CSV table of C-alpha atoms in Angstrom, one decimal:
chain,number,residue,atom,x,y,z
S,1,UNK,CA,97.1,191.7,-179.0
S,2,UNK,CA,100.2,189.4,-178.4
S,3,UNK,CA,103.1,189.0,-180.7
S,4,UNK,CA,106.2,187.3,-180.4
S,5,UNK,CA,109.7,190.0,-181.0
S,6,UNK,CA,113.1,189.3,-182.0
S,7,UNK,CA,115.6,191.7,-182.0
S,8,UNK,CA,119.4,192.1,-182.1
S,9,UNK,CA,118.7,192.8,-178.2
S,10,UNK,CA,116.3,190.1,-178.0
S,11,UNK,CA,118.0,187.3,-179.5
S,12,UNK,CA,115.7,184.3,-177.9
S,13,UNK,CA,112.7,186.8,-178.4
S,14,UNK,CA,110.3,188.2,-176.5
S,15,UNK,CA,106.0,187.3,-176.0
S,16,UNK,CA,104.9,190.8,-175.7
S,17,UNK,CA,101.2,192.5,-175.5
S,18,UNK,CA,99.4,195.6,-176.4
S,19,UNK,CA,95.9,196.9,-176.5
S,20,UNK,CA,93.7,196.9,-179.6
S,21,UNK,CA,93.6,200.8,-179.5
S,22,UNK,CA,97.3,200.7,-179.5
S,23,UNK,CA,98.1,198.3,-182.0
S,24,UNK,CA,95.9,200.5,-184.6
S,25,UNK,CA,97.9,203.7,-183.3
S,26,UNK,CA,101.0,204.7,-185.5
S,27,UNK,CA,103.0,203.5,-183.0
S,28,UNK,CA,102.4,200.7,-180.5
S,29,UNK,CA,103.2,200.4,-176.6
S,30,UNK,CA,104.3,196.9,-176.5
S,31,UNK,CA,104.5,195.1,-172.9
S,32,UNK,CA,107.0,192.0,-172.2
S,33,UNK,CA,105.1,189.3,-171.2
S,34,UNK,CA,108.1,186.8,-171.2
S,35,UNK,CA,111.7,187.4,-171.9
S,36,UNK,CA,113.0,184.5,-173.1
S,37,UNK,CA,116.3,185.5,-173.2
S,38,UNK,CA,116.3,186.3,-169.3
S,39,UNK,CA,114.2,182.9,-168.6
S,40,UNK,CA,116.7,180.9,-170.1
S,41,UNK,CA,119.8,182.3,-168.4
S,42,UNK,CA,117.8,182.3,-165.1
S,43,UNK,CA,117.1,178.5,-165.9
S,44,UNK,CA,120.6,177.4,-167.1
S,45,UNK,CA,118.5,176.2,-170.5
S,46,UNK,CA,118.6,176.9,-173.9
S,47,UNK,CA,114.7,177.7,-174.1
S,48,UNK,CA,113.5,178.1,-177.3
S,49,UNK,CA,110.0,179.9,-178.1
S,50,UNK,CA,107.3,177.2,-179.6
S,51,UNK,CA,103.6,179.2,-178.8
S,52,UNK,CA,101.3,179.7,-175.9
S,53,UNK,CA,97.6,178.6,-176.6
S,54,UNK,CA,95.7,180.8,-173.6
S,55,UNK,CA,92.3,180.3,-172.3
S,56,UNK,CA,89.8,181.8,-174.6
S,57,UNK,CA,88.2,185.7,-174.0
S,58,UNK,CA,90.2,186.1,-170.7
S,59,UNK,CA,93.9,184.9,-171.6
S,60,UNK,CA,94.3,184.9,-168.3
S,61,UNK,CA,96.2,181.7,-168.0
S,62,UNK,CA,98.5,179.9,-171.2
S,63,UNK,CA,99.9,176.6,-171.8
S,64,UNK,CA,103.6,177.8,-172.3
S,65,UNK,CA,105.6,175.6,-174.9
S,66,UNK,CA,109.2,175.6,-174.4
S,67,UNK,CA,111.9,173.8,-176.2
S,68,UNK,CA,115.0,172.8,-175.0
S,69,UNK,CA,117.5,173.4,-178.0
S,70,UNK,CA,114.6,173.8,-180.5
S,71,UNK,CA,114.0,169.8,-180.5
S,72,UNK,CA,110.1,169.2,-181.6
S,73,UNK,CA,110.2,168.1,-177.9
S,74,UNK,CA,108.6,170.4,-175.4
S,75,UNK,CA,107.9,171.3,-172.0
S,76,UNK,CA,104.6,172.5,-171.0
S,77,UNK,CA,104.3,175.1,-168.7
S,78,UNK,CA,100.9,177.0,-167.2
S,79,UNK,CA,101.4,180.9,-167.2
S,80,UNK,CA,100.1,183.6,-165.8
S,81,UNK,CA,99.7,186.5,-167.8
S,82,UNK,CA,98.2,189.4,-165.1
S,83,UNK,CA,101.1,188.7,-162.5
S,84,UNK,CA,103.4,187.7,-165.4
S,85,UNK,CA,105.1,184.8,-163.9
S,86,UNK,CA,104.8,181.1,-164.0
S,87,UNK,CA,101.7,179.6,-161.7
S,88,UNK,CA,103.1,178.0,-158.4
S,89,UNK,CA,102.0,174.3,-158.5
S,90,UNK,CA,100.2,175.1,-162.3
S,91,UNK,CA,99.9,172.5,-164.6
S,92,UNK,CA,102.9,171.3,-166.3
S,93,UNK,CA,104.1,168.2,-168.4
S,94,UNK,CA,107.4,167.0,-169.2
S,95,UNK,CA,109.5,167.2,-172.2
S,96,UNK,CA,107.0,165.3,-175.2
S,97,UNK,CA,106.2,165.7,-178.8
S,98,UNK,CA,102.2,166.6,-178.9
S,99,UNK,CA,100.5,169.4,-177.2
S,100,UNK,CA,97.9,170.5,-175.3
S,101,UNK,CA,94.5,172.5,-175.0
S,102,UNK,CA,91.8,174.3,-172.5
S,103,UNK,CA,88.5,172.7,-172.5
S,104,UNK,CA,87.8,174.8,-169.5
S,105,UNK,CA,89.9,176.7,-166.8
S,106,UNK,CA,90.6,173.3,-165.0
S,107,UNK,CA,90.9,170.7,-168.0
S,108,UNK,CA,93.0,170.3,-170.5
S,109,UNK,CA,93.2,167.8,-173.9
S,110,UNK,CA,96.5,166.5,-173.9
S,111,UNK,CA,98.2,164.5,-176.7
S,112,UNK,CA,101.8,163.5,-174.8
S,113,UNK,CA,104.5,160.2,-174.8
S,114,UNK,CA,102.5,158.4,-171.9
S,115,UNK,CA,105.3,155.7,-171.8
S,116,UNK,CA,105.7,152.7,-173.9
S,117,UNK,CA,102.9,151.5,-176.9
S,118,UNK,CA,101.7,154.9,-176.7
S,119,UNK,CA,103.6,156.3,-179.9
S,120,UNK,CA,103.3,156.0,-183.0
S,121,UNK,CA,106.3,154.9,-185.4
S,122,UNK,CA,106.8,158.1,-186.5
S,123,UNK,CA,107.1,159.0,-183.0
S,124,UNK,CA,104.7,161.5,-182.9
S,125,UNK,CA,101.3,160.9,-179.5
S,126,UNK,CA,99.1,158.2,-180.6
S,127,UNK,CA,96.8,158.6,-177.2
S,128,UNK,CA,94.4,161.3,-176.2
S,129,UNK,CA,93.6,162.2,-172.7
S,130,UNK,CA,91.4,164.7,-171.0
S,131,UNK,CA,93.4,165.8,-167.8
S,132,UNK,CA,91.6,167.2,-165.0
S,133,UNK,CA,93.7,169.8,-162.7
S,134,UNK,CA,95.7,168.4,-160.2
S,135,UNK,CA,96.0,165.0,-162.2
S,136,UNK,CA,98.8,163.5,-163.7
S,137,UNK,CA,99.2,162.0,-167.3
S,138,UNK,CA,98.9,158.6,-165.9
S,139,UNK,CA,95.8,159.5,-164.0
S,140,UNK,CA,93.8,161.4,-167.0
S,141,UNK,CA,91.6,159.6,-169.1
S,142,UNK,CA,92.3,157.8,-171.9
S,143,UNK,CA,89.9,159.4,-175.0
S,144,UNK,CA,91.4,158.1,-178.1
S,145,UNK,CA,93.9,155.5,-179.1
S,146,UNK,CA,95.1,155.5,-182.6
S,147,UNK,CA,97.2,152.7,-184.9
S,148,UNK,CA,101.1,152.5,-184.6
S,149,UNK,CA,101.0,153.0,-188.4
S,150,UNK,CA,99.4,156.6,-188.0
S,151,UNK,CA,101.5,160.0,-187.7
S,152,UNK,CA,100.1,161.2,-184.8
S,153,UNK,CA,96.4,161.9,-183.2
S,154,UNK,CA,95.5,165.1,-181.3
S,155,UNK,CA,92.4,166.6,-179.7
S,156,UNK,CA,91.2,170.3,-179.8
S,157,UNK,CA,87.9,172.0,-179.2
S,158,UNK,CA,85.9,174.0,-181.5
S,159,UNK,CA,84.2,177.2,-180.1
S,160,UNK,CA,82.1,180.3,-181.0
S,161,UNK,CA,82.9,183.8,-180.9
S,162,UNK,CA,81.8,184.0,-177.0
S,163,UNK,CA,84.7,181.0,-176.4
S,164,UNK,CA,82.4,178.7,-175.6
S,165,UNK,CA,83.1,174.7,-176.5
S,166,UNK,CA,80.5,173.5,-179.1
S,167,UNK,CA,82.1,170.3,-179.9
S,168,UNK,CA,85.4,168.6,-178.5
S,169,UNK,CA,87.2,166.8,-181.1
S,170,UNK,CA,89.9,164.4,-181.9
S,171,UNK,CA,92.2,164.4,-185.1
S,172,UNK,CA,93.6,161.2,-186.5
S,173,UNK,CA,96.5,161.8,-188.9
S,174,UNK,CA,96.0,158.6,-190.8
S,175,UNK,CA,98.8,159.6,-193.0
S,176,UNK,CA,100.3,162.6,-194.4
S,177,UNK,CA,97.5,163.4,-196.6
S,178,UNK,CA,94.0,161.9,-194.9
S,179,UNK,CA,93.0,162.2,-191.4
S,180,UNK,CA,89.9,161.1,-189.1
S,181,UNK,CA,88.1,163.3,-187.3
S,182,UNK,CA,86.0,162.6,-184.0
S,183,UNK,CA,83.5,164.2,-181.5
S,184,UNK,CA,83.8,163.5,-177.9
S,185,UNK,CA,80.1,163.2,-176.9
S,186,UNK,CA,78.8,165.0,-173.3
S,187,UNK,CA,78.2,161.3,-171.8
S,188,UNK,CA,82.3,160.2,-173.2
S,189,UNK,CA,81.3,158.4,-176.2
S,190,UNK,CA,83.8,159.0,-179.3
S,191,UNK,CA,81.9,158.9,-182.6
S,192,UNK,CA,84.0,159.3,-186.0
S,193,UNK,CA,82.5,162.4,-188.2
S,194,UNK,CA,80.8,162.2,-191.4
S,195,UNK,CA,83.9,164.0,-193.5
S,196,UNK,CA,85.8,163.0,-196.2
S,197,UNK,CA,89.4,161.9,-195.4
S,198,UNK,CA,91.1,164.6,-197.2
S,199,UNK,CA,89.5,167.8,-196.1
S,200,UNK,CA,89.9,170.3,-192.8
S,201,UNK,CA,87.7,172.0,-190.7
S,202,UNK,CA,88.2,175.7,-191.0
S,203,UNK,CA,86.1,177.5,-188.7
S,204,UNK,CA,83.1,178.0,-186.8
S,205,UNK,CA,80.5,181.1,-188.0
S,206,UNK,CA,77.7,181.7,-187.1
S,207,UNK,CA,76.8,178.7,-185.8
S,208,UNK,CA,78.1,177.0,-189.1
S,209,UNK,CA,81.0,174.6,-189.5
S,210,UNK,CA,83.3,175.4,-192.2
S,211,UNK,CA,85.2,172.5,-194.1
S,212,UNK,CA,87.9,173.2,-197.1
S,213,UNK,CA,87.6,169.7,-199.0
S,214,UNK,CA,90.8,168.4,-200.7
S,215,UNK,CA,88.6,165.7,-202.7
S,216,UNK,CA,85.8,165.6,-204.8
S,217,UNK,CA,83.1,163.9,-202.2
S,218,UNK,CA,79.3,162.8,-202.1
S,219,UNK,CA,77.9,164.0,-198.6
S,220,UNK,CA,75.4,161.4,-196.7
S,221,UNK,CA,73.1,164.1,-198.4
S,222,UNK,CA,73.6,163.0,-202.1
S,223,UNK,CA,75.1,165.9,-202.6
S,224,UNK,CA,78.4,166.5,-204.9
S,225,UNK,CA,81.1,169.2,-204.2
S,226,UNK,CA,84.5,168.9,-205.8
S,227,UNK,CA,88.2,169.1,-204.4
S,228,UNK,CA,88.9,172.7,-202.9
S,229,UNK,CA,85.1,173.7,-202.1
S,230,UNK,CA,84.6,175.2,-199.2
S,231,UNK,CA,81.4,174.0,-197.8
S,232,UNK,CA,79.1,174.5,-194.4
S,233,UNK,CA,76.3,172.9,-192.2
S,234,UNK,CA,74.5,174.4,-189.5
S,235,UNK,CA,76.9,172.7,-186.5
S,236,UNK,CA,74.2,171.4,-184.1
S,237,UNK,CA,71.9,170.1,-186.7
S,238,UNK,CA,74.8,168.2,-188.7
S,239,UNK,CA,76.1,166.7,-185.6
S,240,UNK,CA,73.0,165.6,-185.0
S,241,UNK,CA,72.1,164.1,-188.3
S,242,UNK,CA,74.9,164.0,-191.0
S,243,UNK,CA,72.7,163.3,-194.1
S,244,UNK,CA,71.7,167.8,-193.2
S,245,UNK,CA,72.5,169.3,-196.6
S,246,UNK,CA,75.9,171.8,-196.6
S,247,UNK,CA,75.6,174.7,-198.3
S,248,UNK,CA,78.5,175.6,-201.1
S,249,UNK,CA,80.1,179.0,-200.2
S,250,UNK,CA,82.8,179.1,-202.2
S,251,UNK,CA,84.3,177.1,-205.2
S,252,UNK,CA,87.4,177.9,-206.8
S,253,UNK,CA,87.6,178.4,-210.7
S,254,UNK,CA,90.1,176.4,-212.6
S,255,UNK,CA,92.5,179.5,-212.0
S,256,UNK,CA,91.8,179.9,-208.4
S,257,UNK,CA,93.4,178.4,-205.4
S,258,UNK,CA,92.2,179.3,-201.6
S,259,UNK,CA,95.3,179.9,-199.3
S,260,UNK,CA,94.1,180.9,-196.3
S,261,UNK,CA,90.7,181.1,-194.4
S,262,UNK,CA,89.8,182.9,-191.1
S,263,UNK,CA,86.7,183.0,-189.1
S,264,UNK,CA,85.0,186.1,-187.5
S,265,UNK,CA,82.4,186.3,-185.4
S,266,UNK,CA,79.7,186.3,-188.2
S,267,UNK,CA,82.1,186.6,-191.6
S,268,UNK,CA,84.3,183.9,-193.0
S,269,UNK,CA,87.7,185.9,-194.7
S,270,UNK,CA,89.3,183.5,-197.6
S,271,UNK,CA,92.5,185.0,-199.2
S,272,UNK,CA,93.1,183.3,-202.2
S,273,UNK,CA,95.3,183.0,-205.5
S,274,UNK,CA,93.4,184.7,-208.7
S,275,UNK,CA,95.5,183.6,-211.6
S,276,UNK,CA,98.7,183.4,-209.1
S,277,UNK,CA,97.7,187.2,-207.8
S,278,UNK,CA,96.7,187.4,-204.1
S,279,UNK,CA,92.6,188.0,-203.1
């Protein structure tokens, strides 16, 4: 279990760890990971925390995000959690908007300012590459180029419980509201998914994609669901034919609405408002 601490004593904050069997004790045994405080004097920066995303199962290694002042801005560092220390020669990236994420131990998704005509007017990454270790950002390939007129574009991977990749996919934030989504194909083909533009995928049980729709929508099915169903297709059969029927698994009554949903290994946890009361 990580968790990130601030204190009085830890004013920057600290990423800390315990075990499972300690974090369900009465009292924890919490291990510093990174002192942020003590990185940043050592550094002569005003480091400022902004999340680690670590290689699935093992979190091992992390893509440390660190900004400079607490500007949207930050640098990417790789970490090493066993010897607790920064990774000699590991991959990092410069000061950007955007982010970053493990398809596998030695390549990443990265959406970063790649120079010139590859931001967006808001100023947000319009280009996604796939970075190989020992590459840099000029050198990685070029997945996904977006419109100037978007907010930003990203890619990310969806896994199973075991952390293994399913599907790589790039997000198109069209505007604040609808969005694109795509599926980076094994031979490098980018195909746009069969999803309405307001809705999100949620998780992956089971072997079943979960999507929280934010419009009513007819699937390539013929099937109707309404705004704030949450829906789900077998993954590998959808992705291979988009007309597969969904399956409803939850919609909302007229005093219902779902805040929050969170995927296990085999059960999918919604927390929701009944009549304004938590669920």
């Amino acid at each position: 279990m990580f968790n990130f601490w601030q204190d009085a004593d830890h004013v920057r904050g600290v990423w800390r760890r315990t075990s499972l069997e300690s974090y369900r004790s009465a009292d924890p045994k919490w291990e510093t990971v990174i002192d942020l405080d003590a990185l940043a004097k050592a550094e002569g920066k005003n480091w400022i925390w902004k999340g680690a995303d670590c290689r699935p199962k093992t979190h091992d290694r992390c893509l440390v995000n660190l900004s400079n002042g607490g500007k949207d801005a930050v640098t990417l560092r790789e970490f090493d959690t066993v010897e607790r220390k920064f990774v000699d020669g590991g991959i990092t990236l410069p000061e950007s908007k955007g982010g970053a994420s493990w398809i596998d131990k030695d390549t990443l998704l990265i959406s970063r300012d790649f120079g010139p005509g590859t931001l967006t007017n808001s100023g947000y990454p319009m280009v996604v590459k796939r970075m190989k270790r020992g590459q840099t950002p000029d050198q990685a390939e070029t997945l996904f180029t977006g419109q100037p007129t978007d907010v930003s574009v990203s890619g990310y991977t969806l896994r199973d419980a075991d952390g293994v990749v399913k599907a790589t996919l790039i997000n198109r934030s069209v505007d604040f509201y609808s969005s694109e989504t795509y599926r980076v194909t094994d031979d490098g083909a980018v195909v746009k998914l069969a999803l309405p533009a307001k809705s999100d995928i949620t998780g992956l049980v089971a072997g079943k994609l979960v999507v929280s729709l934010k419009q009513d929508w007819t699937a390539p099915s013929g099937q109707d669901f309404k705004s704030g169903d949450l829906i789900a297709w077998p993954l590998d059969a959808w992705l291979e034919d988009p007309a597969t029927p969904a399956v409803l698994v939850l919609r909302p009554t007229e005093r219902q609405a779902v805040e929050g949903v969170n995927a296990t290994r085999n059960t999918l946890v919604v927390a929701l408002y009944d009549n304004v009361r938590g669920s």
